[in-house]
Structure formats: C-alpha cells, structure tokens
Coordinates of C-alpha atoms and ligand atoms in Angstrom, one line a residue:
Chain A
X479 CA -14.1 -6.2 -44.5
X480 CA -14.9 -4.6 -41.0
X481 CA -13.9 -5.6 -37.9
X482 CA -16.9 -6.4 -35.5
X483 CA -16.1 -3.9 -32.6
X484 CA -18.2 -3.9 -29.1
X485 CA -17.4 -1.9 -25.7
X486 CA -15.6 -3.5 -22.9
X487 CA -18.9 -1.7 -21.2
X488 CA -22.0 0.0 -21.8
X489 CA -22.6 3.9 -20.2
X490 CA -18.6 3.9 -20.1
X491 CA -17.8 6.1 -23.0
X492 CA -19.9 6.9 -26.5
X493 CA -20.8 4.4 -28.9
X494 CA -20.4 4.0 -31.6
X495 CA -17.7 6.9 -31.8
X496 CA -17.5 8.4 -35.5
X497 CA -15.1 10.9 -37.3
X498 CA -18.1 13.5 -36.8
X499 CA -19.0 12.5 -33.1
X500 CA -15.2 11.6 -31.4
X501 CA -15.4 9.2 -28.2
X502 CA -16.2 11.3 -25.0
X503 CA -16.5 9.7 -21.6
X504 CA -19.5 9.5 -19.8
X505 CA -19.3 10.8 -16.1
X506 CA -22.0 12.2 -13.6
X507 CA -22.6 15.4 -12.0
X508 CA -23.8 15.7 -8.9
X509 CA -27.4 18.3 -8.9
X510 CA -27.0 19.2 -5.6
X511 CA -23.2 19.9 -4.9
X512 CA -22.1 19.6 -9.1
X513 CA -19.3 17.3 -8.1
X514 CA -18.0 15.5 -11.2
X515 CA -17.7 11.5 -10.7
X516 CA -16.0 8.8 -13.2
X517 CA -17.1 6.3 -13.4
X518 CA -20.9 7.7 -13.4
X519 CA -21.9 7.3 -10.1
X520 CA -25.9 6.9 -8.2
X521 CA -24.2 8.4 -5.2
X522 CA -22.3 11.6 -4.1
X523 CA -19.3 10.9 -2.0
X524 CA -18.8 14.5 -1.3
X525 CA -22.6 15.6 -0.1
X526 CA -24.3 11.7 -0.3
X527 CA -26.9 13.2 -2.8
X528 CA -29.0 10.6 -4.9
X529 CA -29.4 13.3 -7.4
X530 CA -27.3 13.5 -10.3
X531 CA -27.4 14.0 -14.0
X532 CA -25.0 12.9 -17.1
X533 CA -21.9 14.6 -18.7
X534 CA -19.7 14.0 -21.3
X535 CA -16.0 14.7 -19.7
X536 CA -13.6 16.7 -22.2
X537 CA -11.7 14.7 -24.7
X538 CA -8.8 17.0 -23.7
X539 CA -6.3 17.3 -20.7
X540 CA -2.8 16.8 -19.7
X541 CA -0.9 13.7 -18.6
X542 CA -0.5 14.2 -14.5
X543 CA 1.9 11.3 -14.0
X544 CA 2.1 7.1 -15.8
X545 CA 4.0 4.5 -15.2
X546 CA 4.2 1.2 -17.4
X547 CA 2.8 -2.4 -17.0
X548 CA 5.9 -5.1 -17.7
X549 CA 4.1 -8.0 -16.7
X550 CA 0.8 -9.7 -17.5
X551 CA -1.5 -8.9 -14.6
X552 CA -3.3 -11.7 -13.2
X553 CA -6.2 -13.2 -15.1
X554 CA -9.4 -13.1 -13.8
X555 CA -10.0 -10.1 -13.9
X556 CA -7.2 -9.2 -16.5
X557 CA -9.0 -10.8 -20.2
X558 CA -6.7 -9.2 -22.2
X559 CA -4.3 -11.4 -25.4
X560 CA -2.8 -14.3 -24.2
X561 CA 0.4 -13.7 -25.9
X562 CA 1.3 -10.1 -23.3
X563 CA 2.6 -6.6 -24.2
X564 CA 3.4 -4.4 -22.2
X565 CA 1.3 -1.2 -22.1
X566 CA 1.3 2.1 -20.3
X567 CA -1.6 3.7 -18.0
X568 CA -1.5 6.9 -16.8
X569 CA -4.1 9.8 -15.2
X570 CA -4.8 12.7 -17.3
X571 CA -6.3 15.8 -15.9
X572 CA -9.0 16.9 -17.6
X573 CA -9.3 20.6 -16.2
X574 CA -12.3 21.6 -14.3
X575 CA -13.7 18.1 -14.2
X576 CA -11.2 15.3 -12.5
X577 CA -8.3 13.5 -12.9
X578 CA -9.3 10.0 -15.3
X579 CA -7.0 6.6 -15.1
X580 CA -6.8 5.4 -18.3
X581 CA -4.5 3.4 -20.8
X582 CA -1.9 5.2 -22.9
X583 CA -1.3 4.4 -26.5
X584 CA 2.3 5.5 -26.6
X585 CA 3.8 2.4 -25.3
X586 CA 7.5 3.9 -24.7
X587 CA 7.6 5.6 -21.0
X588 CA 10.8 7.7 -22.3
X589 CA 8.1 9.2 -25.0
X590 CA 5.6 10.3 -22.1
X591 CA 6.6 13.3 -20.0
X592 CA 4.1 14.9 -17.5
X593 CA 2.1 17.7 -18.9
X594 CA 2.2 16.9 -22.1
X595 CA -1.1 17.4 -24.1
X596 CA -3.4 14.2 -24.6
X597 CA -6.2 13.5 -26.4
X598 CA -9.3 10.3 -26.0
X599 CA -9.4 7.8 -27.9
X600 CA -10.8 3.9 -28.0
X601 CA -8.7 1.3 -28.6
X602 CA -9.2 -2.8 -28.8
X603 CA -7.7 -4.0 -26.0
X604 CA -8.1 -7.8 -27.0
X605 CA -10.0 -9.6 -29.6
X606 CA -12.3 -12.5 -28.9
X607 CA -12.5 -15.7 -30.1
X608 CA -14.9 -15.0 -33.0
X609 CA -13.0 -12.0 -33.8
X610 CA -15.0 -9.0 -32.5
X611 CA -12.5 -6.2 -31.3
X612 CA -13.2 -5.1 -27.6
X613 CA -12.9 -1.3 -27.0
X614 CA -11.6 0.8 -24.0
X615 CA -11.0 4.1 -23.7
X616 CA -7.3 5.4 -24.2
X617 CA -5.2 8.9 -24.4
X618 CA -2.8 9.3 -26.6
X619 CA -0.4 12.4 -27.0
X620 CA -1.7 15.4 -29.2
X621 CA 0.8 17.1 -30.4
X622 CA 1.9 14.1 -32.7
X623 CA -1.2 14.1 -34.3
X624 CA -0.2 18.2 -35.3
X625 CA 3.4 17.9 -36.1
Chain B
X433 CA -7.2 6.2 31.5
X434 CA -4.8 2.7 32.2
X435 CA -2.0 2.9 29.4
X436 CA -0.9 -0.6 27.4
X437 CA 2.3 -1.5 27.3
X438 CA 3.7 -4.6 25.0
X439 CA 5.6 -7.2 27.8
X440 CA 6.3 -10.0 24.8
X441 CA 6.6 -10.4 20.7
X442 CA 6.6 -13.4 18.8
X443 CA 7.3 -13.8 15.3
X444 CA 7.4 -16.8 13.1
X445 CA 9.8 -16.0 9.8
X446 CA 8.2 -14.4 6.9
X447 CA 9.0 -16.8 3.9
X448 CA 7.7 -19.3 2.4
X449 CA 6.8 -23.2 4.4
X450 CA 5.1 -25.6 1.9
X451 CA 2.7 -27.6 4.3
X452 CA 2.7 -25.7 7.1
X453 CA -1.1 -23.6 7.7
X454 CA -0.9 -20.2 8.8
X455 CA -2.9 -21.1 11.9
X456 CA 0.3 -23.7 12.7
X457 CA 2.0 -20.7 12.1
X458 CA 0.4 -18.1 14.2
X459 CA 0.3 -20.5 17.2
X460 CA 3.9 -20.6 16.8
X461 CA 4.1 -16.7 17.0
X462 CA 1.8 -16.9 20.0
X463 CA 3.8 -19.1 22.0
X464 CA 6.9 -17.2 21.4
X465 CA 5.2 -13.8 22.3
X466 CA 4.5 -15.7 25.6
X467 CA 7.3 -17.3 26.5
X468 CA 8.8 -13.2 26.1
X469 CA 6.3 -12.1 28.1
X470 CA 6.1 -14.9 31.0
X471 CA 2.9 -15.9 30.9
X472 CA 0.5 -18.6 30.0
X473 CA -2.2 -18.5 27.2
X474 CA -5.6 -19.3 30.0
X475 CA -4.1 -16.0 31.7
X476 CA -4.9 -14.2 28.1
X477 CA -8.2 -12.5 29.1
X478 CA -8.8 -11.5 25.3
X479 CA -7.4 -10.6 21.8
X480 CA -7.6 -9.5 17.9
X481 CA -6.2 -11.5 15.0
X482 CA -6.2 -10.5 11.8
X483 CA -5.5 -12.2 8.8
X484 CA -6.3 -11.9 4.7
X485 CA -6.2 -15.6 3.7
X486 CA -8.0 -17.1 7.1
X487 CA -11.7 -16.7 7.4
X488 CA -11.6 -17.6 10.6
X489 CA -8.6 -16.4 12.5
X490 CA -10.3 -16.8 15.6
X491 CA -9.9 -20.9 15.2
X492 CA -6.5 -19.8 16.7
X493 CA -7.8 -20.8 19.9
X494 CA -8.0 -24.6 18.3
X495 CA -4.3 -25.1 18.8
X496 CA -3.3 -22.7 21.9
X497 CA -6.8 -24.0 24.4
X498 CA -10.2 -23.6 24.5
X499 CA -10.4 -21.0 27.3
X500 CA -12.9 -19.4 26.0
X501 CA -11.5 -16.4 25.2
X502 CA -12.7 -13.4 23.4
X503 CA -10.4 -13.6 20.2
X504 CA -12.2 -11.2 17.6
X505 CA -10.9 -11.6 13.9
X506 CA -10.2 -8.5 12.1
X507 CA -9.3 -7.5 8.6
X508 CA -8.2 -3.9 7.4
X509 CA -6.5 -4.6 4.3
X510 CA -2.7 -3.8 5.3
X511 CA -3.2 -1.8 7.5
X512 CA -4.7 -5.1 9.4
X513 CA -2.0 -5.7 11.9
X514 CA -2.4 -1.9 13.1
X515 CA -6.1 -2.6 13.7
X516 CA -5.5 -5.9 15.4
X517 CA -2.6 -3.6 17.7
X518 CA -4.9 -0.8 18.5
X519 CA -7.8 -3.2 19.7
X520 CA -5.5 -4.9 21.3
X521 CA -4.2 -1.7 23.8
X522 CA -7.7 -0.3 23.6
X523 CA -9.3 -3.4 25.7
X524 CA -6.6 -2.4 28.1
X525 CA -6.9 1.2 28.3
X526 CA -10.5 0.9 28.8
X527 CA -10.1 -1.5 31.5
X528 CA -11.9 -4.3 29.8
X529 CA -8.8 -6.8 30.0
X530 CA -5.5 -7.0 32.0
X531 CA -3.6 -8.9 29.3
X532 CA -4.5 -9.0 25.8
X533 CA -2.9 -10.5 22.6
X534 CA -2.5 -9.0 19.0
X535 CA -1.8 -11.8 16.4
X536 CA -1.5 -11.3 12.3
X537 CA -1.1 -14.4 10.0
X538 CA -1.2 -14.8 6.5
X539 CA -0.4 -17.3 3.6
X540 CA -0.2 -15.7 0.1
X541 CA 0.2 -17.9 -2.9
X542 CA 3.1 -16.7 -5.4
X543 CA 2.5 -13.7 -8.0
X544 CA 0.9 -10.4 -7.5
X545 CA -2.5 -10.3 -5.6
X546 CA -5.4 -11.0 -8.1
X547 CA -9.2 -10.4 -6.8
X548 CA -12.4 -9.5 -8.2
X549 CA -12.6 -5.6 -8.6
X550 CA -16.3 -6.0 -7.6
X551 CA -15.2 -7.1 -4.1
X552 CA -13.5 -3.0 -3.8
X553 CA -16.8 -1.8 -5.5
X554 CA -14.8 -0.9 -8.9
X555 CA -16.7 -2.0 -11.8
X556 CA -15.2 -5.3 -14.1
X557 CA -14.3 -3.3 -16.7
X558 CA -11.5 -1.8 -14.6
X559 CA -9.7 -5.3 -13.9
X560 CA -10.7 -6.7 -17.4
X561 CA -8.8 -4.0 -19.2
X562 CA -6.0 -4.4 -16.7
X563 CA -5.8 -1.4 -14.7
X564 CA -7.1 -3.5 -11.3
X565 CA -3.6 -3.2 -9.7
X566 CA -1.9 -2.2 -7.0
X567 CA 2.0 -1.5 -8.5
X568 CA 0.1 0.8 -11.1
X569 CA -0.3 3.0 -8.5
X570 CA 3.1 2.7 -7.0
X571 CA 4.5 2.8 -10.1
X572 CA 2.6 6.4 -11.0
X573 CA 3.2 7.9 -7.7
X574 CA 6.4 7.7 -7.4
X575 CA 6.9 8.7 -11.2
X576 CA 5.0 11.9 -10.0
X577 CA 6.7 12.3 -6.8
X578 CA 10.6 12.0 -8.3
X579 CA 9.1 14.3 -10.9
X580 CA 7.9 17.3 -8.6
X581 CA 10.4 17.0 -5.8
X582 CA 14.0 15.9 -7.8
X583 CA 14.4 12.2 -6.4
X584 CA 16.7 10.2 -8.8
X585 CA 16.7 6.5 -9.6
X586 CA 19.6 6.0 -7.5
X587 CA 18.1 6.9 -4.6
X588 CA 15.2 4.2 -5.4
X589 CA 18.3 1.7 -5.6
X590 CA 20.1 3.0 -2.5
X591 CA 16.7 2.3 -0.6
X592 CA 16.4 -1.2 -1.9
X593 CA 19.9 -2.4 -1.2
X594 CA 19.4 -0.8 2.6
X595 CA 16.5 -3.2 2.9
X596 CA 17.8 -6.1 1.3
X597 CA 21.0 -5.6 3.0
X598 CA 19.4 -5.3 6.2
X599 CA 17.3 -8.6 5.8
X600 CA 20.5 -10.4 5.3
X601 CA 21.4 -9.8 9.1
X602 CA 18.0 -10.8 10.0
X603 CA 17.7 -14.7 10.2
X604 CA 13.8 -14.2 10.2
X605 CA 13.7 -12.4 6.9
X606 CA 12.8 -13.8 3.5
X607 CA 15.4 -12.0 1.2
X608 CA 19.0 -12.5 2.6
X609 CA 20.6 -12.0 0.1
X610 CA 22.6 -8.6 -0.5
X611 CA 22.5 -6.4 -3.8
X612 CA 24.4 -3.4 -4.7
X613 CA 22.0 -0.3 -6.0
X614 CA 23.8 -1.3 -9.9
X615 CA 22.4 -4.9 -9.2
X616 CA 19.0 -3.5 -8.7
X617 CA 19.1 -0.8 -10.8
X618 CA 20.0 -3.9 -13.6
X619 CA 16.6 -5.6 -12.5
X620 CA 13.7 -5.7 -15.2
X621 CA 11.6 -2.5 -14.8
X622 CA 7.8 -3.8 -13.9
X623 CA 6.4 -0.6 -13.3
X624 CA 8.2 2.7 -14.7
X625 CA 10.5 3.7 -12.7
X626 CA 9.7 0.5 -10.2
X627 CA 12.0 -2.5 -11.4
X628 CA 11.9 -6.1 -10.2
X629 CA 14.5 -5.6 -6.8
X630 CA 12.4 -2.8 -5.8
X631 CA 9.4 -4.8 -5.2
X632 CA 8.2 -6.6 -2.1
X633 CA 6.3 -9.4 -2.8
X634 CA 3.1 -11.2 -0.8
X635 CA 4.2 -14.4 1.3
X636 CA 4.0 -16.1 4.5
X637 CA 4.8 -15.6 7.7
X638 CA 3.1 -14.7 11.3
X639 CA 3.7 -12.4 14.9
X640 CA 2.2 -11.7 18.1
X641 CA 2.4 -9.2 21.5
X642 CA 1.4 -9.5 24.7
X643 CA -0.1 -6.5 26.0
X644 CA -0.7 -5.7 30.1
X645 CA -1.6 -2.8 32.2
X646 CA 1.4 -0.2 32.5
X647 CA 0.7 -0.5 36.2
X648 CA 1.2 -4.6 36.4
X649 CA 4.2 -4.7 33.7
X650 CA 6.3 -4.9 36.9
X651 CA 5.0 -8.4 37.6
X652 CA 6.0 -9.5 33.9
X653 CA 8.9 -7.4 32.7
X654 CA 11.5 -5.2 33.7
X655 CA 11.6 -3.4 30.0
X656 CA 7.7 -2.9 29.0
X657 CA 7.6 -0.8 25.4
X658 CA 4.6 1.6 25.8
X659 CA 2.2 2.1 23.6
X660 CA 2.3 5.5 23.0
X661 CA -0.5 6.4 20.1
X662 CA -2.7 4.0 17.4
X663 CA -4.2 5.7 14.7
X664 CA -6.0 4.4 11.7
X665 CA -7.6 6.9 8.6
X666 CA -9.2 6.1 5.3
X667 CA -8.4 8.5 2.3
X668 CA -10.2 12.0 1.8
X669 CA -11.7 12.8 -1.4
X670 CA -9.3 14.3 -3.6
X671 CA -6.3 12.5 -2.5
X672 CA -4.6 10.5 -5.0
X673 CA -4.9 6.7 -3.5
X674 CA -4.2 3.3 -4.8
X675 CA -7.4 1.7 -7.3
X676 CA -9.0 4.9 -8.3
X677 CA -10.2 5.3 -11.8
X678 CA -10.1 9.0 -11.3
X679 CA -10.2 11.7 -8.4
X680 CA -11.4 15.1 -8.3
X681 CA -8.8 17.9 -9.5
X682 CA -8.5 20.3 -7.4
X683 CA -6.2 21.3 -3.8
X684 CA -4.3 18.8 -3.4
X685 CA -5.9 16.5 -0.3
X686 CA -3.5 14.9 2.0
X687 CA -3.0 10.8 2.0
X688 CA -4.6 9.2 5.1
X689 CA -0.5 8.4 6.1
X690 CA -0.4 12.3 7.0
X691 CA -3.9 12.2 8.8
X692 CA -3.3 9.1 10.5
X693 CA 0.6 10.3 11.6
X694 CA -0.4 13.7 12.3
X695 CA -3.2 11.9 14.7
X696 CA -0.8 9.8 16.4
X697 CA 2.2 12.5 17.1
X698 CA -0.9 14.6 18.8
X699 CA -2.0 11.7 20.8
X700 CA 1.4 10.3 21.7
X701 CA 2.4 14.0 22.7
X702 CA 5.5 13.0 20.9
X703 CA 6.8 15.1 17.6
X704 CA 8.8 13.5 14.6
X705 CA 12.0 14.7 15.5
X706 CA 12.0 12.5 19.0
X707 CA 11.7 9.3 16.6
X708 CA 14.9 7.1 16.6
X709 CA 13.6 4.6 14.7
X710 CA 10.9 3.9 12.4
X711 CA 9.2 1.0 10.2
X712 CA 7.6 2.7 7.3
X713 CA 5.6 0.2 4.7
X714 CA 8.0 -0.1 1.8
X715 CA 5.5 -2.0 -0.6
X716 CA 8.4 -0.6 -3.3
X717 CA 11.3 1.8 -2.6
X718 CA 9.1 4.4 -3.9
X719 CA 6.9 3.9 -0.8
X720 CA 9.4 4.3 2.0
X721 CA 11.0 7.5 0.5
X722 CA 7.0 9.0 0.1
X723 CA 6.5 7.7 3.8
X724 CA 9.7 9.2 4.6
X725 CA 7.9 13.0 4.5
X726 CA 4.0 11.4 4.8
X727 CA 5.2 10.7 8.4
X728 CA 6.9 13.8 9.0
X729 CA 10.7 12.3 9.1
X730 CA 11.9 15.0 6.9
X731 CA 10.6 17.3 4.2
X732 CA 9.0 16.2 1.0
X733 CA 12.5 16.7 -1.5
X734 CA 14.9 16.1 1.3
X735 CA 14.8 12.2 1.0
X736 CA 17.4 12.6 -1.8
X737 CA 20.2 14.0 0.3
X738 CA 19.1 12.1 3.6
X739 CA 19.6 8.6 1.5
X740 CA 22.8 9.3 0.2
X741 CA 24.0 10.2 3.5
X742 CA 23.4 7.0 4.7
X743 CA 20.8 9.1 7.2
X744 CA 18.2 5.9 6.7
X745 CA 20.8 3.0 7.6
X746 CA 21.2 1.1 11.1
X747 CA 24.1 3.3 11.8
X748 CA 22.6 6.6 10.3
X749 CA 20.6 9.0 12.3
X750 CA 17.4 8.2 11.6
X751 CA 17.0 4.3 10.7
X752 CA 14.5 3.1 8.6
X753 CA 13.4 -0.8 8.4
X754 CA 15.8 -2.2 10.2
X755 CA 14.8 -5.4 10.1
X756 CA 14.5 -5.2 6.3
X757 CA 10.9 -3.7 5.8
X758 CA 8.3 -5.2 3.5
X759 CA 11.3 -5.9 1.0
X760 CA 13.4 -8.1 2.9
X761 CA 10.8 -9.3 4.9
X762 CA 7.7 -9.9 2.2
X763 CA 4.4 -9.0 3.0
X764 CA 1.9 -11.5 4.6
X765 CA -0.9 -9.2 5.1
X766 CA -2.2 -9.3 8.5
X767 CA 1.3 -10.2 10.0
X768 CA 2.9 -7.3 8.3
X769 CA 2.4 -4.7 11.3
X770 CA 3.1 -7.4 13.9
X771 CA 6.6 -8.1 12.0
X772 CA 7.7 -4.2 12.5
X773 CA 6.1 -3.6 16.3
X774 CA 8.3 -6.8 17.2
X775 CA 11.2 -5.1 15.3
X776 CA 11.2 -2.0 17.1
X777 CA 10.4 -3.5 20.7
X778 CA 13.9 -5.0 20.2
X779 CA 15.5 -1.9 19.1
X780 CA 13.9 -0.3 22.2
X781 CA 15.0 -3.0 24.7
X782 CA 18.4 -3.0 23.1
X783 CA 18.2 -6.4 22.0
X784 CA 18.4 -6.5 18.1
X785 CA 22.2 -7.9 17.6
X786 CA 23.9 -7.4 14.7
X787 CA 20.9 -5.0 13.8
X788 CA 20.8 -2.8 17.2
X789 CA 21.3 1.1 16.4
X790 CA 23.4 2.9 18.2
X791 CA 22.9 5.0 21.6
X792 CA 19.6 4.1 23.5
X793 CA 16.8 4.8 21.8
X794 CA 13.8 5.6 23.2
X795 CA 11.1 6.2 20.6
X796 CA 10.1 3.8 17.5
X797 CA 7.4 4.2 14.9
X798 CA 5.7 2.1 12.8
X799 CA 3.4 2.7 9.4
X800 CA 1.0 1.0 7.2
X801 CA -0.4 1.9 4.1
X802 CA -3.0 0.1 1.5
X803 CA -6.2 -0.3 -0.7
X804 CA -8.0 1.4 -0.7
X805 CA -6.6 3.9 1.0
X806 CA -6.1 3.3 4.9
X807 CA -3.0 4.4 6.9
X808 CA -2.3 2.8 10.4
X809 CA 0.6 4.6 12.4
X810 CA 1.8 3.5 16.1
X811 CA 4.2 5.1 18.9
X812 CA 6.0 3.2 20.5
X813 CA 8.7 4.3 23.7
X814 CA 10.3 2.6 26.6
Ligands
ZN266 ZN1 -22.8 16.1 -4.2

C-alpha cells in the first residue's frame, strides 16, 4: 500500500522527488544583481529589483551551526503530531548560494558537529487525519549514507 | 542642541499579578517615576509608551488625567522600551517639550511567544513545520559562537546563576530564588546547549522616567543621569538574525547590536572602556556573553576568562545585569528597557542597596536585541 504524500507547500522544493530526480529546493535569483533568495522571493533586498528568475539550490552543503527543539512549540502555527518529539534544525551552507534553515534528521545533537557534510532530503513532518503524509524539506548527514 | 537628562524612574515589579491590567500597572510605574522626580503628571508636556499586548498604550492617560497630552504609542519589538527612551529625550533635545515621560508595559500570558509568521512576512510553512521560533535561534548561535570562540557550558551556567543570584537581592524581580551553575547545568536542555535555567521567560511588569532639560534639572534634582547617546539599527543583509529561513553566505555582516553600539559610543563621545556598568539583553545566557563583545565590553573569546573571574558580578570590574537582567527579571516587552535604564540610574545615583557596585560610577549602558533583528543601545552618565 502507499502512503498518500503532499507538500507542506507548493514552489518550496520539487515534487514529486524520485530516485532519478532527488528533492532540490526552489530559490530565486535576482537578474539584475544575481543575489540568491530562499524562500523564492518577488523582490530583491539587496538592489530592490522586481526581476528575478528560478533556481534549484544544491542538494549539498555543510552544517554551519543546530541546536535542538525539547519542547512542543506553540500550536498555531506549529501543526505538527500531537504526541511531541523532539527534533533538531540547523542552517547548512550551501556554497556559493546561502545559508538554508532547515530540519535535521539526525535527532541526537552529540551526533551533529559543525562542518560536517549534509545532504536534502523530505521528510513527513506529521500525518493528517485521513492519513496523507505531509513533507518538508530536511538534511541529513552524508557521510552515513557512504560508510 | 538642549541635552535630556532622566530626573525620576518608576518601576512596577516584573512578575506575574492575576487581575491586575497592564495599564493599572503602568500608571503605577508613572506615579512612582513622578514622585522621584517631583513633579505632577499636568506638568508632563508629552510622552512615548510602548507596549506589545496594549493596542492602545496611549489610554494611559485614562488613569493619570486627561490633560491632553501628546502620549504617542510605540512598538519596536524588544527593542520597544529603547524607542519609547529615545523619543522621549529627542522631544527635549529638539526643544519641543521641557519634561517628557517614557513608559513600557506589558502582560504576557505563560509559555513561549506564539504568533502568526505571516505577521513577520515569513510564509506558514515556516511556523507549521516548527521552525517559527525565537530560542531556535538562540539556541544555534550560541552553539556556533562557543564553537568558534572556546566558551564552555560552564560559563553559560556561571552567567545564569550571576543573574539569578542577583534577582534574589532585588525585591522587584521575578526569579528570587538562587541556583548554583550544577543546579542549572541539571535543568532540562530546551535548546542545545540552552537548558531550562538559562532561559528568561515573557511576563508582566511596567517602568517609567521623567525626562527635563539638562539646564532645568536643577529645579527638580540634585543628581540628573544624562542621557548620553540612543541608537536603534535593524539587521544588514548577511547577518545571521533571529527568524531567517536562510541568509546569504558570504563576509560575515555585523548584528545591528555592533551598528547600533558602535553608533552610540560615537555619539555619546564615550568609548567601552569608560562603562562601569551595563544591562545587556540576556534573553538566554548565551545572549549576554554574545552581547558581552557585540557591545564592545571585551573581545569576542575573552568572555570565558572574564566570567570565571567573577569580572561580570556586582563586585567585579565590569558588572553586568545587576539587577538580574531579563533572567531574573522576565521579559515584559515594552517594559524591558525601562526595567534596566531605572537599574542603572540607581547605580549612578548610588542608590541600589544591597546591589550598589563599588566606587562611583559614572557611566552605565544599556542594550536590546530582538525579531527581527533590531538592536537599541543607550549611554547613560551622571
Ligand atoms: Zn538584486
């Protein structure tokens, strides 16, 4: 049986993400002054251009600093499971284009370390009632996925 | 130009009083702020009040006179009270008012703050999937900050217990009760590295000042605190600031704390090392050992050494949050700034008790930071 999946939001990331075509982020860059914005973003907040055009950020960078969440943040605008577990966030830096916030699959702060090498992924962040998974966009560390 | 110079504080104590409206609560702070300074509330020629949870501040005037005074409401996230301050002195400087108020009042309900991230122009996603808060970014700055410049845990701890420790000799504070750095380093961690005890949390409270000419503080006082600089910046691009999905990579951009304290030093003509007392915002113990170098007090790395000497205490060299800070104290938004002016005005009249510092100190400081990125910093001297 499959598991109904839908994004937590359309133009975030790419959907649906396959083995052949992995999840990339969806940023914009700016045509006048090529300044790279995540979210994508109408406006420039470095030379106010209107212009801009789409780009798929790398699925690769390094983790810049996390930190964990202990405690159920407050709902609205948290809609995750009722019953809580902790989770991690961090920002990778994804080199040449900007620094993205994003959850952490590795759950275990003692098993992050800055620097290390992390890769995108989607994972369902809560399930609704009539069972469709929702996705978001995670990184999770590379090198286990080599060793 | 006419300087301002503060001639009374008020402050109502930061806590929590079931029943009691923050307006109650403000006019309280009012009438102590004049009582300090000696004057009336129809002699109050104008004024700024800021608050988070009041729409309408200004209805103040409801339970103090209807004088018709210029009260104008203001709201600047934390850095509110710093806004409220700097109007405040700026109708005097400019010579549009003799005697002026500044008045910050708040009434948080229990529990972290939880909005609509459409109301910081983030998109739902961001609070739906739980990244729409503020201790994240504590949390990861700090994480990054011990990791670059060799700050320990215990030094988080050390921090804590200073604040804590110096709430309990304050009778206004929130948090009296004492912890040792193992009792706070035994605290549930909420936030990697941040832990229970190393958190301030929102609540209720409110403050005032009176504000006069420098050249009629004569008539009112005999020990007027001067108000030496205001400064208030928003964050640059490129600098890592609280609710950011993602910033550019790139140099590294200052946070508006150094731009707003570099501001202020320049305008007050007054350099870091003349401070002898300073009220940074201590939203976590992270915070004030950041602030600690964001405000030029010492150099980024240094805080490590500094707190185990006991350099940050009341009998230290350079004390920090004296009165407790945002730990001991809580944090009801547009008070917040209020709470640490009226601090330091006592530590510069050499009236602060059991919390005085030593010698006679002549210049204080004080330093907000919040979403989504705005830094208020004021100079205070005698
Ligand atoms: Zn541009």
């Amino acid at each position: 049986m499959t598991t109904a999946q839908r994004p937590v939001a359309e133009g975030l990331f790419t959907w649906p993400a396959t083995e052949s075509a992995p999840p990339r982020l969806i940023a914009s860059e700016c045509a006048d002054c090529g300044l790279v914005s995540f979210p994508s973003a109408a406006d420039c907040v470095r030379c106010a251009s209107r212009e801009s055009k789409e780009r798929l950020l790398s699925d690769r960078g390094t983790l810049w600093t996390y930190t964990t969440q202990g405690f159920r943040p407050p709902s609205p605008p948290y809609d995750g499971p009722a019953a809580f577990e902790p989770y991690t966030v961090g920002y990778v830096e994804l080199p040449g284009e900007l620094l993205v916030e994003a959850r952490l699959t590795e759950p275990d702060p003692d098993r992050l370390r800055i620097g290390q090498d992390m890769r995108l992924t989607l994972v369902p962040y809560t399930v609704q009632d009539d069972g469709t998974e929702v996705m978001t966009f995670a990184f999770a560390p590379a090198e286990e996925e080599t060793s | 130009m006419t300087e301002a110079v503060i001639i009374g504080v008020g402050l109502h104590p930061f806590g929590r009083f079931a029943g009691k409206p923050a307006l109650d609560m403000g006019a309280d702070a009012v009438r102590l702020a004049l009582a300090d300074a000696g004057v009336t509330w129809p002699q109050i020629q104008g004024g700024y009040v800021g608050s988070y949870e009041v729409a309408n501040p200004d209805a103040i005037v409801g339970r103090l006179g209807l004088t018709g005074v210029p009260l104008r409401g203001v709201f600047n996230g934390c850095a509110t009270a710093g806004t409220a301050v700097a109007l405040a002195a700026r109708a005097i400087e400019t010579g549009e008012h003799d005697l002026t108020v500044a008045i910050g009042m708040d009434k948080h309900p229990r529990g972290a703050f939880a909005a609509d991230p459409s109301v910081a122009g983030i998109p739902a996603w961001y609070g739906q999937t739980g990244m729409f808060l503020t201790t994240h970014f504590f949390g990861m700055k700090i994480n990054r900050y011990m990791h670059d410049h060799g700050i320990s845990h215990e030094t988080l701890a050390r921090v804590a217990s200073k604040n804590f420790g110096n709430a309990a000799g304050n009778d206004k504070a929130w948090r009296r009760t004492p912890l040792t750095p193992e009792e706070i380093l035994a605290s549930p961690v909420l936030n990697h590295p941040l832990r229970q005890f190393m958190y301030c949390g929102p609540n209720e409270g409110a403050a005032a000042l009176v504000l006069c000419r420098a050249d009629q503080a004569h008539k009112y006082t005999s020990t007027p605190v001067r108000v030496r600089a205001t400064a208030l910046r928003s964050r640059r691009l490129g600098a890592f600031e609280v609710q950011s999905p993602s910033f550019p990579v790139g140099e590294l951009v200052e946070s508006p704390t150094v731009d707003a304290s570099r501001a202020a030093y320049e305008l007050a003509g007054i350099g870091p090392e003349d401070v002898d007392v300073a009220q940074l915002q201590d939203t976590d113990a992270g915070s004030e050992v950041i602030h600690m170098a964001e405000n030029g007090l010492c150099k980024d790395g240094e805080q490590e050494r500094l707190i185990a000497e006991g350099a940050t205490t009341i009998g230290g060299r350079l004390p920090v949050n004296t009165d407790g800070g945002l730990l001991g104290n809580g944090e009801p938004i547009g008070a917040s700034g209020l709470r640490q002016i009226h601090e330091i005005v006592l530590q510069l009249r050499g009236t602060a008790g059991n919390r005085q510092i030593s010698g006679t100190p002549r210049v204080g400081y004080t330093h907000l930071y919040g979403a989504p990125g705005v830094s208020a910093v004021t100079i205070l001297s005698t």
